[in-house]
């Protein structure tokens, strides 16, 4: 009887040959053999989605291969990293199912398109670094690129600013074009979709517009939260969506929030957006941020010591775009000073960045101080958990202003309010935005607060 290491090594070998490199990294390298007791092999995988993939595509092969090679019947059991359920087992009961994921299995040419798909050549799976905050989104994106229109349709990626939604979405397009070079792949921002529609109406070329959007194999629409308020766009997109869905063509959407949190999005679109899989991307942890920086530095042939990369990753904690910006800034600073990149040089470069932010931009702290003074409540209460109205409303107003007046991501705002979840910030923003329309007093108060903050 082989031991755990021998079995695992054999399994790795087998799948090395069967998977593409990205597939191998995503499904096999991310899994960990935990124990082998009698013939039960316990394997830990990172998410529910990985578990489903293993159940569908990997487990049977393992049992067959191990039987053929070692001559005994293996009983593989999957567990999910960090998940223990109240029922004491590794399968969730219905109520504890992962909230971030609502999955449903549906029942379901050419060079010109390569250019008209508008993909950024840098946004591939190869250049995407995975970590706890994006592992499930990455795995879902890979599944979709391998089997478009089959399992997760639409795939709805959501999360804060600059966390890699566009990158991951476009990676699906690249991957699909690599395996099916004749596939029709179209990427647009939601604004570009609206603009195309408006100009089609103006030039009376709606038929061409429809032909263009409804004949693709993969349609990717970025930042669909900007569909809010655009009735005509929503109407047209509804029909585009239906046509593609019925034809089993893949749709991928991104947004900074969940479909039902997008204001003024028609119910019929909300429900369609939820048909497939909605999966969120959360800010990367320190290790992932370091890995992203290291990748970027290698790609740019920058010679940066590890401790300097760790230092930079420690300074910028919520947004990958800012993280990359910090690296570029350090690089530019080194060139300007004609010095090698070191931790102390990086500290100098980023210090001036922070000073610049403090003078140009409005900080969340300033908003909190101003709002708490205005409503005569303490800062601790403003950031705390008390639920009485006299505190909840100013808190929501402060969150609303932080979202409206700063570039901070939703998770960052949540963090600044005593570690609240980004969905709390979304909820606060929505509540205040709605009240603003019906409550003239609140409208006046917020206008006044904005004036104070501008001074
Ligand atoms: N996991 C990652 N690995 C490598 N690069 C990443 C990762 N996540 C984000 N990036 C990089 O960070 C930058 C911002 O990412 P992207 O534009 O995809 O974010 P986004 O979530 O779509 O933001 P927005 O909400 O502003 O549209 C890009 O240059 C992207 O390549």
Coordinates of C-alpha atoms and ligand atoms in Angstrom, one line a residue:
X1 CA 0.0 0.0 0.0
X2 CA 1.5 3.3 -1.0
X3 CA 1.8 6.2 1.5
X4 CA 0.2 9.7 1.2
X5 CA 3.2 11.2 -0.6
X6 CA 3.6 8.4 -3.1
X7 CA -0.1 8.6 -4.0
X8 CA -0.1 12.3 -4.4
X9 CA 3.1 12.4 -6.4
X10 CA 1.5 9.9 -8.8
X11 CA -1.7 12.0 -9.0
X12 CA 0.3 15.1 -9.8
X13 CA 2.2 13.3 -12.5
X14 CA -1.0 12.1 -14.1
X15 CA -2.6 15.5 -14.2
X16 CA 0.5 17.3 -15.3
X17 CA 0.0 15.6 -18.6
X18 CA -3.7 16.1 -18.8
X19 CA -4.1 19.7 -17.9
X20 CA -2.8 22.9 -19.5
X21 CA -0.3 24.7 -17.3
X22 CA -2.9 27.2 -16.0
X23 CA -5.4 24.4 -15.4
X24 CA -2.8 22.4 -13.5
X25 CA -2.0 25.4 -11.3
X26 CA -5.6 26.2 -10.7
X27 CA -7.0 22.7 -9.9
X28 CA -4.1 20.5 -8.8
X29 CA -1.5 22.9 -7.3
X30 CA -4.1 24.6 -5.2
X31 CA -5.2 21.3 -3.7
X32 CA -3.5 19.8 -0.6
X33 CA -3.4 16.1 0.4
X34 CA -4.3 16.0 4.0
X35 CA -4.3 12.4 5.1
X36 CA -4.6 8.8 4.0
X37 CA -6.4 6.5 6.4
X38 CA -7.0 3.0 5.2
X39 CA -8.1 3.8 1.6
X40 CA -9.6 7.2 2.3
X41 CA -7.6 10.1 0.9
X42 CA -8.6 13.5 2.2
X43 CA -7.9 16.4 -0.1
X44 CA -8.3 20.1 0.7
X45 CA -9.3 22.5 -2.0
X46 CA -9.7 26.3 -1.8
X47 CA -13.4 26.9 -2.5
X48 CA -16.8 25.4 -3.1
X49 CA -16.2 26.0 -6.8
X50 CA -13.0 24.0 -6.8
X51 CA -14.8 21.2 -5.0
X52 CA -17.5 21.1 -7.7
X53 CA -14.9 21.1 -10.4
X54 CA -13.0 18.2 -8.7
X55 CA -16.2 16.2 -8.3
X56 CA -17.1 16.7 -11.9
X57 CA -13.8 16.3 -13.6
X58 CA -11.1 14.9 -11.4
X59 CA -12.3 12.4 -8.8
X60 CA -13.3 9.6 -11.1
X61 CA -10.1 9.8 -13.0
X62 CA -8.1 9.6 -9.8
X63 CA -10.0 6.5 -8.6
X64 CA -9.5 4.8 -12.0
X65 CA -5.8 5.7 -12.3
X66 CA -5.0 4.7 -8.8
X67 CA -6.8 1.4 -9.2
X68 CA -4.9 0.7 -12.5
X69 CA -1.5 1.7 -11.0
X70 CA -1.6 0.6 -7.4
X71 CA -4.4 -2.0 -7.6
X72 CA -6.7 -0.8 -4.8
X73 CA -9.9 1.3 -4.7
X74 CA -9.2 4.8 -3.4
X75 CA -11.9 6.7 -1.6
X76 CA -11.1 10.4 -2.1
X77 CA -12.9 12.9 0.2
X78 CA -12.8 16.6 -0.4
X79 CA -12.7 19.4 2.2
X80 CA -12.7 23.1 1.7
X81 CA -10.0 25.3 3.2
X82 CA -11.0 27.0 6.4
X83 CA -14.6 25.8 6.2
X84 CA -16.2 23.9 9.0
X85 CA -19.9 23.8 9.0
X86 CA -22.3 23.7 12.0
X87 CA -23.3 20.2 11.0
X88 CA -19.8 19.2 11.7
X89 CA -19.2 18.0 8.2
X90 CA -17.4 19.4 5.2
X91 CA -20.5 19.9 3.2
X92 CA -22.6 22.9 3.9
X93 CA -26.3 22.5 4.7
X94 CA -28.5 24.7 2.7
X95 CA -28.5 27.7 5.0
X96 CA -24.8 27.9 5.4
X97 CA -24.0 27.7 1.7
X98 CA -21.4 30.2 0.6
X99 CA -23.1 33.5 0.3
X100 CA -20.7 34.9 -2.2
X101 CA -21.7 32.2 -4.6
X102 CA -25.1 31.5 -6.1
X103 CA -24.5 28.9 -8.7
X104 CA -26.9 27.3 -11.0
X105 CA -26.1 24.9 -13.7
X106 CA -28.0 26.0 -16.7
X107 CA -29.9 23.5 -18.9
X108 CA -28.8 24.1 -20.8
X109 CA -13.8 34.3 -37.3
X110 CA -11.4 35.7 -37.8
X111 CA -8.6 38.3 -37.4
X112 CA -10.9 41.2 -37.5
X113 CA -12.6 39.9 -34.4
X114 CA -9.3 39.6 -32.7
X115 CA -8.8 43.3 -33.1
X116 CA -12.4 44.3 -32.5
X117 CA -12.5 42.3 -29.3
X118 CA -10.4 45.2 -27.7
X119 CA -8.5 43.0 -25.4
X120 CA -5.5 44.3 -23.5
X121 CA -2.7 41.9 -24.3
X122 CA -1.4 42.1 -20.7
X123 CA -4.6 40.9 -19.1
X124 CA -4.1 37.1 -19.3
X125 CA -4.4 34.2 -16.9
X126 CA -0.6 34.0 -17.1
X127 CA -0.1 37.5 -15.5
X128 CA -2.9 37.1 -13.0
X129 CA -1.7 36.3 -9.5
X130 CA -4.1 34.3 -7.4
X131 CA -4.6 34.5 -3.6
X132 CA -7.4 34.1 -1.1
X133 CA -9.4 37.2 -2.3
X134 CA -9.6 36.2 -5.9
X135 CA -9.1 32.4 -6.0
X136 CA -12.7 31.5 -6.6
X137 CA -13.3 34.2 -9.2
X138 CA -10.2 33.0 -11.0
X139 CA -11.3 29.4 -11.0
X140 CA -14.7 30.4 -12.2
X141 CA -13.2 32.5 -15.0
X142 CA -11.0 29.5 -16.1
X143 CA -14.0 27.2 -16.2
X144 CA -15.9 29.7 -18.3
X145 CA -13.0 30.1 -20.7
X146 CA -12.7 26.3 -21.1
X147 CA -16.4 25.6 -21.5
X148 CA -18.2 28.9 -22.5
X149 CA -21.9 29.0 -22.2
X150 CA -22.2 25.7 -20.3
X151 CA -21.9 26.0 -16.6
X152 CA -21.8 29.6 -15.2
X153 CA -23.8 31.8 -17.5
X154 CA -23.6 34.7 -16.9
X155 CA -20.5 34.9 -14.9
X156 CA -20.9 38.0 -12.7
X157 CA -17.7 39.3 -11.1
X158 CA -18.0 42.0 -8.5
X159 CA -15.9 43.8 -6.0
X160 CA -14.1 47.1 -5.2
X161 CA -12.1 49.3 -7.5
X162 CA -8.9 48.1 -9.0
X163 CA -9.0 44.5 -7.8
X164 CA -8.6 42.8 -11.1
X165 CA -12.2 42.3 -12.4
X166 CA -11.3 43.7 -15.9
X167 CA -8.1 41.7 -16.0
X168 CA -9.8 38.4 -15.1
X169 CA -12.6 39.1 -17.5
X170 CA -10.3 39.8 -20.4
X171 CA -8.2 36.7 -19.5
X172 CA -11.3 34.7 -20.3
X173 CA -11.4 36.3 -23.8
X174 CA -7.7 35.6 -24.4
X175 CA -7.9 32.0 -23.2
X176 CA -10.9 31.3 -25.4
X177 CA -9.2 32.8 -28.4
X178 CA -6.2 30.7 -27.8
X179 CA -8.2 27.4 -27.8
X180 CA -10.7 28.6 -30.4
X181 CA -9.1 31.2 -32.6
X182 CA -12.2 31.6 -34.7
X183 CA -14.4 32.4 -31.7
X184 CA -16.1 35.8 -31.8
X185 CA -15.2 37.5 -28.6
X186 CA -16.4 41.0 -27.7
X187 CA -15.3 43.1 -24.8
X188 CA -17.0 46.5 -24.0
X189 CA -17.4 48.8 -21.1
X190 CA -21.0 49.4 -20.3
X191 CA -20.5 53.0 -21.5
X192 CA -19.2 51.8 -24.8
X193 CA -22.3 49.6 -25.2
X194 CA -24.5 52.7 -24.5
X195 CA -22.5 54.8 -26.9
X196 CA -22.7 52.2 -29.7
X197 CA -26.4 52.0 -29.1
X198 CA -26.9 55.8 -29.2
X199 CA -24.9 56.1 -32.4
X200 CA -26.7 53.2 -34.0
X201 CA -30.0 54.9 -33.2
X202 CA -28.7 58.2 -34.6
X203 CA -27.4 56.7 -37.8
X204 CA -30.4 54.2 -38.1
X205 CA -28.1 51.2 -38.0
X206 CA -29.7 49.3 -35.2
X207 CA -29.7 46.2 -37.3
X208 CA -26.0 46.3 -37.6
X209 CA -25.7 47.0 -33.9
X210 CA -27.8 43.9 -33.1
X211 CA -25.9 41.8 -35.5
X212 CA -22.7 42.9 -34.0
X213 CA -23.7 42.1 -30.4
X214 CA -25.9 39.1 -30.9
X215 CA -23.6 37.1 -33.1
X216 CA -20.7 36.7 -30.6
X217 CA -19.6 33.5 -28.7
X218 CA -18.5 35.5 -25.7
X219 CA -19.8 38.9 -24.7
X220 CA -18.0 40.7 -21.9
X221 CA -19.5 43.9 -20.4
X222 CA -17.4 45.8 -17.9
X223 CA -18.8 47.9 -15.0
X224 CA -22.5 47.2 -15.6
X225 CA -23.3 49.4 -12.5
X226 CA -23.3 52.2 -15.0
X227 CA -26.4 50.8 -16.6
X228 CA -28.2 52.4 -13.6
X229 CA -30.7 55.0 -14.8
X230 CA -30.2 54.2 -18.5
X231 CA -33.6 52.8 -19.5
X232 CA -32.9 52.5 -23.2
X233 CA -29.6 50.7 -22.7
X234 CA -31.2 48.3 -20.3
X235 CA -34.0 47.5 -22.7
X236 CA -31.6 46.8 -25.5
X237 CA -29.2 44.8 -23.2
X238 CA -32.1 42.7 -22.0
X239 CA -32.8 41.5 -25.6
X240 CA -29.1 41.1 -26.3
X241 CA -28.8 39.0 -23.1
X242 CA -31.8 36.8 -24.0
X243 CA -30.6 36.1 -27.5
X244 CA -27.1 35.1 -26.4
X245 CA -28.3 33.1 -23.5
X246 CA -30.8 31.1 -25.6
X247 CA -28.0 30.4 -28.0
X248 CA -25.9 29.2 -25.1
X249 CA -23.3 31.9 -25.7
X250 CA -21.3 33.0 -22.8
X251 CA -21.9 36.3 -21.0
X252 CA -19.5 37.8 -18.5
X253 CA -20.3 40.9 -16.5
X254 CA -18.4 42.9 -13.9
X255 CA -19.7 45.5 -11.4
X256 CA -18.6 47.1 -8.2
X257 CA -21.6 45.6 -6.5
X258 CA -24.1 42.7 -6.6
X259 CA -26.9 42.9 -9.2
X260 CA -29.6 43.7 -6.7
X261 CA -27.5 46.5 -5.2
X262 CA -27.3 48.4 -8.5
X263 CA -29.7 51.3 -8.2
X264 CA -32.4 51.5 -10.8
X265 CA -31.5 48.3 -12.6
X266 CA -34.7 46.7 -13.9
X267 CA -35.8 43.6 -11.9
X268 CA -35.7 41.4 -15.0
X269 CA -32.0 42.2 -15.5
X270 CA -31.3 41.8 -11.8
X271 CA -32.8 38.3 -12.0
X272 CA -31.0 37.4 -15.2
X273 CA -27.7 38.6 -13.8
X274 CA -28.2 36.2 -11.0
X275 CA -29.0 33.2 -13.1
X276 CA -25.4 32.0 -13.4
X277 CA -22.7 32.6 -10.8
X278 CA -22.0 35.8 -8.9
X279 CA -18.6 35.8 -7.3
X280 CA -16.8 38.5 -5.5
X281 CA -13.2 39.6 -5.5
X282 CA -11.9 41.0 -2.2
X283 CA -8.6 42.9 -1.6
X284 CA -5.5 40.8 -1.7
X285 CA -3.7 39.8 1.5
X286 CA -0.1 40.8 2.1
X287 CA 1.4 37.6 0.4
X288 CA -0.6 38.1 -2.7
X289 CA 0.3 41.8 -2.9
X290 CA 4.0 40.9 -2.6
X291 CA 3.5 38.3 -5.4
X292 CA 1.8 40.8 -7.6
X293 CA 4.6 43.3 -7.1
X294 CA 7.2 40.6 -7.8
X295 CA 5.5 39.6 -11.0
X296 CA 5.2 43.1 -12.1
X297 CA 8.9 43.9 -11.2
X298 CA 10.0 40.8 -13.2
X299 CA 7.9 41.8 -16.2
X300 CA 9.4 45.2 -16.2
X301 CA 12.9 43.8 -15.6
X302 CA 13.3 45.8 -12.4
X303 CA 15.9 44.8 -9.9
X304 CA 14.1 45.2 -6.5
X305 CA 15.2 43.5 -3.2
X306 CA 12.5 41.3 -1.6
X307 CA 12.3 43.4 1.6
X308 CA 11.6 46.5 -0.5
X309 CA 8.7 44.7 -2.3
X310 CA 7.4 43.6 1.1
X311 CA 7.6 47.2 2.3
X312 CA 5.7 48.6 -0.7
X313 CA 3.1 45.8 -0.3
X314 CA 2.7 46.8 3.3
X315 CA 2.0 50.4 2.5
X316 CA -0.8 49.9 0.0
X317 CA -3.4 47.5 1.2
X318 CA -6.7 47.8 -0.7
X319 CA -6.2 48.4 -4.4
X320 CA -4.0 46.6 -6.9
X321 CA -4.0 49.5 -9.3
X322 CA -2.6 51.7 -6.6
X323 CA -0.1 49.0 -5.7
X324 CA 1.2 49.0 -9.3
X325 CA 1.2 52.8 -9.2
X326 CA 3.3 52.8 -6.1
X327 CA 5.9 50.5 -7.8
X328 CA 6.0 52.8 -10.9
X329 CA 6.5 55.8 -8.6
X330 CA 9.4 54.1 -6.8
X331 CA 10.9 53.3 -10.1
X332 CA 10.6 56.8 -11.3
X333 CA 11.9 58.2 -8.1
X334 CA 15.0 55.9 -8.4
X335 CA 15.6 57.2 -11.9
X336 CA 15.2 60.7 -10.8
X337 CA 17.7 60.3 -7.9
X338 CA 19.9 58.1 -10.0
X339 CA 20.0 55.5 -7.2
X340 CA 19.3 51.8 -6.9
X341 CA 15.9 50.9 -5.6
X342 CA 16.1 50.2 -1.9
X343 CA 13.6 50.2 1.0
X344 CA 14.7 53.6 2.3
X345 CA 14.4 55.0 -1.2
X346 CA 10.9 53.4 -1.6
X347 CA 9.9 54.9 1.8
X348 CA 11.0 58.4 0.5
X349 CA 9.1 58.0 -2.8
X350 CA 5.9 56.8 -1.1
X351 CA 6.1 59.5 1.6
X352 CA 5.8 62.2 -1.0
X353 CA 2.9 60.3 -2.5
X354 CA 1.1 60.3 0.8
X355 CA 1.8 64.1 1.3
X356 CA 0.4 64.7 -2.2
X357 CA -2.7 62.7 -1.4
X358 CA -3.2 64.6 1.9
X359 CA -3.1 68.0 0.2
X360 CA -5.1 67.2 -3.0
X361 CA -7.6 64.6 -1.8
X362 CA -10.1 64.4 0.9
X363 CA -9.5 61.7 3.4
X364 CA -12.1 59.4 5.0
X365 CA -10.8 60.6 8.4
X366 CA -11.6 64.2 7.6
X367 CA -15.1 63.2 6.5
X368 CA -15.7 61.3 9.7
X369 CA -14.5 64.2 11.8
X370 CA -16.6 66.7 10.0
X371 CA -19.8 64.5 10.1
X372 CA -19.4 63.6 13.8
X373 CA -18.9 67.3 14.7
X374 CA -21.9 68.3 12.6
X375 CA -24.2 65.7 14.2
X376 CA -22.7 66.1 17.7
X377 CA -21.8 62.5 18.1
X378 CA -18.4 61.0 19.0
X379 CA -16.0 59.6 16.4
X380 CA -16.1 56.3 18.3
X381 CA -19.9 56.1 17.9
X382 CA -19.7 57.1 14.3
X383 CA -17.3 54.2 13.6
X384 CA -18.9 51.8 16.1
X385 CA -21.8 49.4 16.1
X386 CA -24.6 51.2 17.9
X387 CA -27.8 50.9 16.1
X388 CA -29.9 53.9 17.3
X389 CA -31.1 56.2 14.6
X390 CA -29.3 59.3 15.9
X391 CA -26.0 57.4 15.2
X392 CA -26.9 55.2 12.3
X393 CA -27.9 58.0 10.0
X394 CA -24.8 60.1 10.5
X395 CA -22.7 56.9 10.1
X396 CA -24.5 56.2 6.8
X397 CA -24.1 59.8 5.7
X398 CA -20.3 59.6 6.4
X399 CA -20.0 56.4 4.4
X400 CA -22.0 57.9 1.6
X401 CA -19.7 61.0 1.5
X402 CA -16.7 58.8 1.6
X403 CA -17.9 56.9 -1.4
X404 CA -18.9 60.0 -3.3
X405 CA -16.0 62.2 -2.5
X406 CA -13.0 60.0 -2.3
X407 CA -11.4 57.3 -4.6
X408 CA -11.3 54.8 -1.7
X409 CA -12.6 51.3 -2.5
X410 CA -15.7 49.9 -0.7
X411 CA -13.6 47.5 1.4
X412 CA -11.2 50.4 2.4
X413 CA -14.2 52.6 3.5
X414 CA -15.6 49.6 5.4
X415 CA -12.3 49.1 7.1
X416 CA -12.1 52.8 8.1
X417 CA -15.5 52.4 9.8
X418 CA -14.3 50.0 12.4
X419 CA -13.8 47.0 10.0
X420 CA -17.2 46.8 8.4
X421 CA -18.0 44.7 5.4
X422 CA -18.1 46.4 2.0
X423 CA -21.7 45.4 1.6
X424 CA -22.5 47.6 4.6
X425 CA -21.0 50.5 2.8
X426 CA -23.0 49.7 -0.3
X427 CA -26.2 49.5 1.8
X428 CA -25.4 52.8 3.5
X429 CA -24.8 54.5 0.2
X430 CA -28.0 53.2 -1.3
X431 CA -30.1 54.2 1.7
X432 CA -28.8 57.8 1.7
X433 CA -29.1 58.1 -2.1
X434 CA -32.7 57.1 -1.8
X435 CA -33.5 59.3 1.1
X436 CA -31.9 62.3 -0.6
X437 CA -34.7 62.1 -3.2
X438 CA -37.5 62.2 -0.6
X439 CA -36.1 64.1 2.3
X440 CA -35.3 67.8 1.6
X441 CA -33.8 68.2 5.1
X442 CA -31.3 65.5 4.5
X443 CA -30.5 66.9 1.1
X444 CA -29.8 70.3 2.7
X445 CA -27.6 68.8 5.4
X446 CA -25.6 66.8 2.9
X447 CA -25.1 69.9 0.7
X448 CA -23.9 71.8 3.7
X449 CA -21.5 69.0 4.8
X450 CA -20.1 69.0 1.2
X451 CA -19.5 72.7 1.5
X452 CA -17.7 72.4 4.8
X453 CA -15.6 69.6 3.4
X454 CA -14.6 71.7 0.3
X455 CA -13.2 74.5 2.4
Ligands
LIG1 N1 -4.4 39.3 -9.1 C1 -3.8 40.2 -9.9 N2 -2.6 39.8 -10.5 C2 -2.0 40.7 -11.3 N3 -2.4 41.9 -11.6 C3 -3.6 42.3 -11.0 C4 -4.3 41.5 -10.2 N4 -5.4 42.1 -9.8 C5 -5.4 43.3 -10.4 N5 -4.3 43.5 -11.1 C6 -3.8 44.6 -11.9 O1 -4.4 45.8 -11.3 C7 -4.8 46.7 -12.2 C8 -6.3 47.0 -12.0 O2 -7.1 45.9 -12.3 P1 -8.5 45.9 -13.1 O3 -8.5 47.1 -14.0 O4 -8.7 44.6 -13.6 O5 -9.4 46.2 -11.8 P2 -11.0 46.4 -11.8 O6 -11.4 45.6 -10.6 O7 -11.6 46.1 -13.1 O8 -11.2 47.9 -11.4 P3 -12.4 48.9 -11.8 O9 -13.4 48.7 -10.7 O10 -11.7 50.3 -11.6 O11 -12.8 48.7 -13.2 C9 -4.6 46.1 -13.6 O12 -3.4 46.6 -14.1 C10 -4.4 44.6 -13.3 O13 -3.6 44.0 -14.2

